[in-house]
PDB file of C-alpha atoms and ligand atoms in Angstrom:
ATOM      1  CA  MET A 209      83.890 106.275 118.445  1.00  0.00           C
ATOM      2  CA  SER A 210      87.290 105.143 119.963  1.00  0.00           C
ATOM      3  CA  GLU A 211      90.157 106.774 117.893  1.00  0.00           C
ATOM      4  CA  ALA A 212      91.768 107.794 121.460  1.00  0.00           C
ATOM      5  CA  LEU A 213      92.128 104.394 122.402  1.00  0.00           C
ATOM      6  CA  ALA A 214      93.463 103.328 119.294  1.00  0.00           C
ATOM      7  CA  ARG A 215      95.957 106.133 119.558  1.00  0.00           C
ATOM      8  CA  GLN A 216      97.087 104.887 123.037  1.00  0.00           C
ATOM      9  CA  LEU A 217      97.247 101.127 121.726  1.00  0.00           C
ATOM     10  CA  ARG A 218      99.477 102.269 119.082  1.00  0.00           C
ATOM     11  CA  SER A 219     101.664 104.261 121.426  1.00  0.00           C
ATOM     12  CA  VAL A 220     102.176 100.803 123.513  1.00  0.00           C
ATOM     13  CA  GLY A 221     103.351  98.652 120.708  1.00  0.00           C
ATOM     14  CA  ILE A 222     100.136  97.432 118.886  1.00  0.00           C
ATOM     15  CA  ARG A 223     101.009  97.630 115.405  1.00  0.00           C
ATOM     16  CA  ASP A 224      98.615  95.786 113.371  1.00  0.00           C
ATOM     17  CA  GLU A 225      96.577  98.496 111.519  1.00  0.00           C
ATOM     18  CA  ARG A 226      93.400  96.159 111.002  1.00  0.00           C
ATOM     19  CA  VAL A 227      93.085  95.811 114.831  1.00  0.00           C
ATOM     20  CA  LEU A 228      93.833  99.305 115.265  1.00  0.00           C
ATOM     21  CA  THR A 229      90.951 100.462 113.011  1.00  0.00           C
ATOM     22  CA  ALA A 230      88.743  97.823 114.745  1.00  0.00           C
ATOM     23  CA  VAL A 231      89.238  99.324 118.056  1.00  0.00           C
ATOM     24  CA  ALA A 232      89.099 102.888 116.753  1.00  0.00           C
ATOM     25  CA  THR A 233      85.712 102.203 115.201  1.00  0.00           C
ATOM     26  CA  THR A 234      84.204 100.076 118.243  1.00  0.00           C
ATOM     27  CA  PRO A 235      82.675 102.452 120.557  1.00  0.00           C
ATOM     28  CA  ARG A 236      83.711 100.493 124.098  1.00  0.00           C
ATOM     29  CA  ARG A 237      81.165 102.398 126.048  1.00  0.00           C
ATOM     30  CA  LEU A 238      78.533 100.092 124.405  1.00  0.00           C
ATOM     31  CA  PHE A 239      80.093  97.373 126.491  1.00  0.00           C
ATOM     32  CA  VAL A 240      80.676  98.791 129.687  1.00  0.00           C
ATOM     33  CA  PRO A 241      77.940  99.516 132.478  1.00  0.00           C
ATOM     34  CA  SER A 242      76.318 102.802 132.461  1.00  0.00           C
ATOM     35  CA  PHE A 243      77.969 104.260 135.930  1.00  0.00           C
ATOM     36  CA  LEU A 244      81.609 103.550 134.134  1.00  0.00           C
ATOM     37  CA  LEU A 245      80.838 105.623 130.872  1.00  0.00           C
ATOM     38  CA  GLU A 246      83.706 107.943 131.684  1.00  0.00           C
ATOM     39  CA  GLU A 247      86.144 105.196 131.953  1.00  0.00           C
ATOM     40  CA  ALA A 248      85.113 103.326 128.830  1.00  0.00           C
ATOM     41  CA  ASP A 249      87.948 104.725 126.585  1.00  0.00           C
ATOM     42  CA  ALA A 250      90.499 104.081 129.300  1.00  0.00           C
ATOM     43  CA  ASP A 251      93.330 101.220 128.520  1.00  0.00           C
ATOM     44  CA  ARG A 252      92.321  99.351 131.809  1.00  0.00           C
ATOM     45  CA  PRO A 253      90.079  96.437 132.932  1.00  0.00           C
ATOM     46  CA  LEU A 254      86.299  97.325 134.289  1.00  0.00           C
ATOM     47  CA  PRO A 255      83.841  95.363 136.224  1.00  0.00           C
ATOM     48  CA  ILE A 256      80.933  94.010 134.563  1.00  0.00           C
ATOM     49  CA  GLY A 257      79.112  92.716 137.238  1.00  0.00           C
ATOM     50  CA  HIS A 258      79.228  88.784 138.329  1.00  0.00           C
ATOM     51  CA  GLY A 259      82.726  89.251 139.397  1.00  0.00           C
ATOM     52  CA  GLN A 260      83.493  89.267 135.893  1.00  0.00           C
ATOM     53  CA  THR A 261      85.568  92.044 134.077  1.00  0.00           C
ATOM     54  CA  ILE A 262      85.792  93.462 130.409  1.00  0.00           C
ATOM     55  CA  SER A 263      89.260  92.922 129.380  1.00  0.00           C
ATOM     56  CA  GLN A 264      91.986  95.788 129.226  1.00  0.00           C
ATOM     57  CA  PRO A 265      92.137  97.297 125.664  1.00  0.00           C
ATOM     58  CA  TYR A 266      95.701  96.422 125.459  1.00  0.00           C
ATOM     59  CA  ILE A 267      95.303  92.684 125.967  1.00  0.00           C
ATOM     60  CA  VAL A 268      92.301  92.659 123.721  1.00  0.00           C
ATOM     61  CA  ALA A 269      94.266  93.782 120.994  1.00  0.00           C
ATOM     62  CA  LEU A 270      97.392  92.018 121.514  1.00  0.00           C
ATOM     63  CA  MET A 271      95.285  88.419 121.501  1.00  0.00           C
ATOM     64  CA  THR A 272      93.664  89.961 118.473  1.00  0.00           C
ATOM     65  CA  GLU A 273      96.977  90.504 116.703  1.00  0.00           C
ATOM     66  CA  TRP A 274      98.313  86.999 117.829  1.00  0.00           C
ATOM     67  CA  LEU A 275      95.296  85.125 116.111  1.00  0.00           C
ATOM     68  CA  ARG A 276      96.490  87.130 112.515  1.00  0.00           C
ATOM     69  CA  LEU A 277      93.097  87.339 111.237  1.00  0.00           C
ATOM     70  CA  ARG A 278      92.566  87.914 107.790  1.00  0.00           C
ATOM     71  CA  GLY A 279      88.895  88.285 107.345  1.00  0.00           C
ATOM     72  CA  ASP A 280      87.909  85.067 106.030  1.00  0.00           C
ATOM     73  CA  GLU A 281      88.008  83.084 109.720  1.00  0.00           C
ATOM     74  CA  ARG A 282      85.574  81.411 111.775  1.00  0.00           C
ATOM     75  CA  VAL A 283      86.609  82.103 115.121  1.00  0.00           C
ATOM     76  CA  LEU A 284      85.617  80.666 118.642  1.00  0.00           C
ATOM     77  CA  GLU A 285      85.853  82.629 121.801  1.00  0.00           C
ATOM     78  CA  ILE A 286      85.206  81.115 124.973  1.00  0.00           C
ATOM     79  CA  GLY A 287      84.048  83.696 127.782  1.00  0.00           C
ATOM     80  CA  THR A 288      81.976  86.323 125.889  1.00  0.00           C
ATOM     81  CA  GLY A 289      81.782  88.660 128.935  1.00  0.00           C
ATOM     82  CA  SER A 290      80.803  92.074 127.732  1.00  0.00           C
ATOM     83  CA  GLY A 291      81.016  91.210 123.883  1.00  0.00           C
ATOM     84  CA  TYR A 292      83.641  93.741 123.278  1.00  0.00           C
ATOM     85  CA  GLN A 293      86.591  91.091 122.373  1.00  0.00           C
ATOM     86  CA  ALA A 294      83.727  89.482 120.237  1.00  0.00           C
ATOM     87  CA  ALA A 295      82.637  92.910 118.494  1.00  0.00           C
ATOM     88  CA  ILE A 296      86.512  93.612 117.576  1.00  0.00           C
ATOM     89  CA  LEU A 297      86.846  89.931 116.504  1.00  0.00           C
ATOM     90  CA  ALA A 298      83.737  90.346 114.185  1.00  0.00           C
ATOM     91  CA  ARG A 299      85.080  93.312 112.490  1.00  0.00           C
ATOM     92  CA  LEU A 300      88.068  91.140 111.322  1.00  0.00           C
ATOM     93  CA  ALA A 301      86.841  87.836 110.864  1.00  0.00           C
ATOM     94  CA  ARG A 302      83.903  86.122 108.946  1.00  0.00           C
ATOM     95  CA  GLU A 303      81.879  84.765 111.753  1.00  0.00           C
ATOM     96  CA  VAL A 304      82.572  84.506 115.610  1.00  0.00           C
ATOM     97  CA  PHE A 305      80.910  81.921 117.957  1.00  0.00           C
ATOM     98  CA  SER A 306      81.471  82.906 121.548  1.00  0.00           C
ATOM     99  CA  VAL A 307      80.360  80.724 124.472  1.00  0.00           C
ATOM    100  CA  GLU A 308      79.289  82.354 128.310  1.00  0.00           C
ATOM    101  CA  ILE A 309      78.805  80.446 131.165  1.00  0.00           C
ATOM    102  CA  VAL A 310      76.862  83.262 133.003  1.00  0.00           C
ATOM    103  CA  PRO A 311      73.626  83.554 131.404  1.00  0.00           C
ATOM    104  CA  ASP A 312      72.756  87.080 132.360  1.00  0.00           C
ATOM    105  CA  LEU A 313      76.112  88.412 130.667  1.00  0.00           C
ATOM    106  CA  ALA A 314      75.583  86.638 127.392  1.00  0.00           C
ATOM    107  CA  THR A 315      72.057  88.421 127.243  1.00  0.00           C
ATOM    108  CA  ARG A 316      73.732  91.566 127.852  1.00  0.00           C
ATOM    109  CA  ALA A 317      76.630  91.109 125.687  1.00  0.00           C
ATOM    110  CA  GLY A 318      73.994  90.156 122.801  1.00  0.00           C
ATOM    111  CA  LYS A 319      72.274  93.085 123.556  1.00  0.00           C
ATOM    112  CA  ALA A 320      75.288  95.359 123.125  1.00  0.00           C
ATOM    113  CA  LEU A 321      76.364  93.714 120.151  1.00  0.00           C
ATOM    114  CA  GLU A 322      72.837  94.534 118.414  1.00  0.00           C
ATOM    115  CA  ASP A 323      73.142  98.070 119.395  1.00  0.00           C
ATOM    116  CA  ALA A 324      76.900  98.073 117.809  1.00  0.00           C
ATOM    117  CA  GLY A 325      74.910  96.997 114.500  1.00  0.00           C
ATOM    118  CA  ILE A 326      77.147  93.618 114.540  1.00  0.00           C
ATOM    119  CA  GLU A 327      75.508  90.748 113.185  1.00  0.00           C
ATOM    120  CA  ASN A 328      78.298  88.124 112.638  1.00  0.00           C
ATOM    121  CA  VAL A 329      78.779  87.008 116.485  1.00  0.00           C
ATOM    122  CA  HIS A 330      76.544  83.773 117.595  1.00  0.00           C
ATOM    123  CA  ILE A 331      76.577  83.786 121.518  1.00  0.00           C
ATOM    124  CA  ARG A 332      75.569  80.383 123.260  1.00  0.00           C
ATOM    125  CA  VAL A 333      75.197  79.854 127.197  1.00  0.00           C
ATOM    126  CA  GLY A 334      77.357  76.864 128.430  1.00  0.00           C
ATOM    127  CA  ASP A 335      80.632  75.769 129.407  1.00  0.00           C
ATOM    128  CA  GLY A 336      83.322  76.694 127.127  1.00  0.00           C
ATOM    129  CA  SER A 337      86.091  74.380 127.959  1.00  0.00           C
ATOM    130  CA  ARG A 338      83.989  72.147 125.988  1.00  0.00           C
ATOM    131  CA  GLY A 339      84.188  74.225 122.943  1.00  0.00           C
ATOM    132  CA  TRP A 340      81.513  74.126 120.482  1.00  0.00           C
ATOM    133  CA  PRO A 341      81.610  70.950 118.952  1.00  0.00           C
ATOM    134  CA  GLU A 342      78.405  71.343 116.504  1.00  0.00           C
ATOM    135  CA  GLU A 343      80.258  74.545 114.763  1.00  0.00           C
ATOM    136  CA  ALA A 344      83.649  72.911 114.856  1.00  0.00           C
ATOM    137  CA  PRO A 345      86.522  73.002 113.374  1.00  0.00           C
ATOM    138  CA  PHE A 346      87.383  76.542 113.896  1.00  0.00           C
ATOM    139  CA  ASP A 347      89.983  78.532 112.138  1.00  0.00           C
ATOM    140  CA  ARG A 348      91.101  80.498 115.240  1.00  0.00           C
ATOM    141  CA  ILE A 349      90.274  79.959 118.952  1.00  0.00           C
ATOM    142  CA  ILE A 350      90.552  82.836 121.874  1.00  0.00           C
ATOM    143  CA  VAL A 351      90.082  81.983 125.373  1.00  0.00           C
ATOM    144  CA  THR A 352      89.467  84.918 127.757  1.00  0.00           C
ATOM    145  CA  ALA A 353      89.235  83.204 131.201  1.00  0.00           C
ATOM    146  CA  ALA A 354      92.438  81.156 132.310  1.00  0.00           C
ATOM    147  CA  PRO A 355      91.993  77.543 132.692  1.00  0.00           C
ATOM    148  CA  ALA A 356      94.724  75.692 134.722  1.00  0.00           C
ATOM    149  CA  ARG A 357      95.581  73.477 131.626  1.00  0.00           C
ATOM    150  CA  ILE A 358      94.254  73.805 128.027  1.00  0.00           C
ATOM    151  CA  PRO A 359      91.174  72.056 127.596  1.00  0.00           C
ATOM    152  CA  ASP A 360      91.395  69.046 124.979  1.00  0.00           C
ATOM    153  CA  ALA A 361      88.093  69.905 123.251  1.00  0.00           C
ATOM    154  CA  LEU A 362      89.818  73.103 122.173  1.00  0.00           C
ATOM    155  CA  VAL A 363      92.831  71.721 120.602  1.00  0.00           C
ATOM    156  CA  ALA A 364      90.826  69.045 118.904  1.00  0.00           C
ATOM    157  CA  GLN A 365      88.033  71.500 117.695  1.00  0.00           C
ATOM    158  CA  LEU A 366      91.027  73.930 116.078  1.00  0.00           C
ATOM    159  CA  ALA A 367      91.462  73.452 112.331  1.00  0.00           C
ATOM    160  CA  PRO A 368      94.647  72.614 110.752  1.00  0.00           C
ATOM    161  CA  GLY A 369      96.605  75.571 110.057  1.00  0.00           C
ATOM    162  CA  GLY A 370      94.447  77.081 112.985  1.00  0.00           C
ATOM    163  CA  ARG A 371      95.631  79.418 115.792  1.00  0.00           C
ATOM    164  CA  LEU A 372      94.740  79.228 119.503  1.00  0.00           C
ATOM    165  CA  VAL A 373      95.577  82.117 122.037  1.00  0.00           C
ATOM    166  CA  VAL A 374      94.668  81.198 125.670  1.00  0.00           C
ATOM    167  CA  PRO A 375      95.962  82.313 129.023  1.00  0.00           C
ATOM    168  CA  VAL A 376      96.823  79.162 131.135  1.00  0.00           C
ATOM    169  CA  GLY A 377      97.240  78.938 134.988  1.00  0.00           C
ATOM    170  CA  GLY A 378      95.386  78.027 138.042  1.00  0.00           C
ATOM    171  CA  ASP A 379      97.045  80.734 140.146  1.00  0.00           C
ATOM    172  CA  PRO A 380      96.159  84.220 138.818  1.00  0.00           C
ATOM    173  CA  GLU A 381      99.561  85.448 139.984  1.00  0.00           C
ATOM    174  CA  HIS A 382     101.199  83.057 137.467  1.00  0.00           C
ATOM    175  CA  GLN A 383      99.434  82.816 134.217  1.00  0.00           C
ATOM    176  CA  LEU A 384     100.993  83.125 130.815  1.00  0.00           C
ATOM    177  CA  LEU A 385      99.322  83.641 127.760  1.00  0.00           C
ATOM    178  CA  HIS A 386     100.075  80.605 124.963  1.00  0.00           C
ATOM    179  CA  LEU A 387      99.950  80.489 121.564  1.00  0.00           C
ATOM    180  CA  VAL A 388      99.154  77.147 120.059  1.00  0.00           C
ATOM    181  CA  VAL A 389      99.637  76.422 116.364  1.00  0.00           C
ATOM    182  CA  LYS A 390      98.230  73.491 114.733  1.00  0.00           C
ATOM    183  CA  GLY A 391     100.125  72.619 111.745  1.00  0.00           C
ATOM    184  CA  PRO A 392      98.996  71.275 108.310  1.00  0.00           C
ATOM    185  CA  ASN A 393      98.944  67.670 109.335  1.00  0.00           C
ATOM    186  CA  GLY A 394      97.440  68.368 112.835  1.00  0.00           C
ATOM    187  CA  GLU A 395     100.902  68.637 114.639  1.00  0.00           C
ATOM    188  CA  LEU A 396     100.906  71.101 117.597  1.00  0.00           C
ATOM    189  CA  GLU A 397     103.552  74.036 118.254  1.00  0.00           C
ATOM    190  CA  ALA A 398     103.113  75.834 121.658  1.00  0.00           C
ATOM    191  CA  ARG A 399     104.756  79.090 122.679  1.00  0.00           C
ATOM    192  CA  GLU A 400     104.556  81.468 125.822  1.00  0.00           C
ATOM    193  CA  ILE A 401     103.731  84.910 124.891  1.00  0.00           C
ATOM    194  CA  LEU A 402     103.620  87.219 128.451  1.00  0.00           C
ATOM    195  CA  PRO A 403     102.572  86.858 131.726  1.00  0.00           C
ATOM    196  CA  VAL A 404      98.674  87.810 132.133  1.00  0.00           C
ATOM    197  CA  ARG A 405      95.789  88.025 134.506  1.00  0.00           C
ATOM    198  CA  PHE A 406      92.397  86.524 133.779  1.00  0.00           C
ATOM    199  CA  VAL A 407      89.686  85.350 135.734  1.00  0.00           C
ATOM    200  CA  PRO A 408      89.601  81.813 136.159  1.00  0.00           C
ATOM    201  CA  LEU A 409      87.857  79.626 133.387  1.00  0.00           C
ATOM    202  CA  VAL A 410      85.119  77.908 135.514  1.00  0.00           C
ATOM    203  CA  SER A 411      84.869  74.065 134.850  1.00  0.00           C
ATOM    204  CA  THR A 412      81.651  72.186 134.889  1.00  0.00           C
ATOM    205  CA  ASP A 413      83.521  69.078 134.254  1.00  0.00           C
ATOM    206  CA  PRO A 414      83.086  66.362 137.176  1.00  0.00           C
ATOM    207  CA  THR A 415      86.229  64.282 135.986  1.00  0.00           C
ATOM    208  CA  PRO A 416      88.999  65.110 138.097  1.00  0.00           C
ATOM    209  CA  ARG A 417      92.200  65.983 135.821  1.00  0.00           C
ATOM    210  CA  ALA A 418      95.644  64.620 136.072  1.00  0.00           C
TER     211      ALA A 418
HETATM  212  N1  LIG B 866      85.969  88.703 126.635  1.00  0.00           N
HETATM  213  C1  LIG B 866      85.348  89.283 127.564  1.00  0.00           C
HETATM  214  C2  LIG B 866      85.955  89.386 128.893  1.00  0.00           C
HETATM  215  C3  LIG B 866      85.887  88.083 129.379  1.00  0.00           C
HETATM  216  S1  LIG B 866      85.980  87.899 131.331  1.00  0.00           S
HETATM  217  C4  LIG B 866      85.155  90.838 127.256  1.00  0.00           C
HETATM  218  O1  LIG B 866      85.630  91.204 126.047  1.00  0.00           O
HETATM  219  O2  LIG B 866      84.579  91.390 128.111  1.00  0.00           O
HETATM  220  C5  LIG B 866      85.686  86.256 131.412  1.00  0.00           C
HETATM  221  C6  LIG B 866      84.703  85.568 131.180  1.00  0.00           C
HETATM  222  O3  LIG B 866      84.416  84.101 130.887  1.00  0.00           O
HETATM  223  C7  LIG B 866      83.429  85.991 132.144  1.00  0.00           C
HETATM  224  O4  LIG B 866      82.390  86.685 131.452  1.00  0.00           O
HETATM  225  C8  LIG B 866      83.017  84.756 132.641  1.00  0.00           C
HETATM  226  O5  LIG B 866      81.721  84.360 132.869  1.00  0.00           O
HETATM  227  C9  LIG B 866      83.342  83.604 131.507  1.00  0.00           C
HETATM  228  N2  LIG B 866      83.755  82.333 131.814  1.00  0.00           N
HETATM  229  C10 LIG B 866      84.146  81.661 133.134  1.00  0.00           C
HETATM  230  N3  LIG B 866      84.362  80.198 132.947  1.00  0.00           N
HETATM  231  C11 LIG B 866      83.555  80.217 131.492  1.00  0.00           C
HETATM  232  C12 LIG B 866      83.667  78.550 131.111  1.00  0.00           C
HETATM  233  N4  LIG B 866      83.971  77.306 131.484  1.00  0.00           N
HETATM  234  N5  LIG B 866      82.682  78.626 129.904  1.00  0.00           N
HETATM  235  C13 LIG B 866      82.471  79.847 129.236  1.00  0.00           C
HETATM  236  N6  LIG B 866      82.648  81.236 129.801  1.00  0.00           N
HETATM  237  C14 LIG B 866      83.230  81.073 130.826  1.00  0.00           C
END
């Protein structure tokens, strides 16, 4: 369990008790490579292979707070990575659909989630910038790799009343975490939350964008 990590996140400003409980009851060590076990409960990003990282727990918790999950949502995550963020979401929402572009990471994340006893996460290999149209719409969408601009498909797959949390920026030095809220009639409201540093969202879309 990760109670110490939850205490650490409380001390740096995470307030949502449900999020803190999810962190405390989700062993991060199941999601990090075995040679990094001793660092599993540190509030730091860690390498997971394929040039990718498991996000810093503070950022996982902060993004989860901004989603404002109540328990009955269907959530889309782009960038499964280690599966740790998906595990946190799974404890706070009804169902999680997670898309990962690297097949080996998707496989390993699936095993880690199984070891954690989590059954409400569905993983699919593919380009997440297209979302997961067959399962849309989603009440919440979280993107854990940074696109240069927010993919239209994700905004389209967000349900009315839904929230989308996404780091935006092609330059890793100048990314900003964005919150997009879709109103009951589909109107969009966006705000910037804070500077962040994520790996780029890889695009397989051959169409150049303006
Ligand atoms: N949420 C993860 C951290 C993800 S790191 C965790 O909790 O560990 C970002 C992940 O996004 C990487 O695994 C990377 O392979 C994946 N990724 C990058 N571009 C993608 C794309 N277009 N579609 C889906 N996944 C993508």
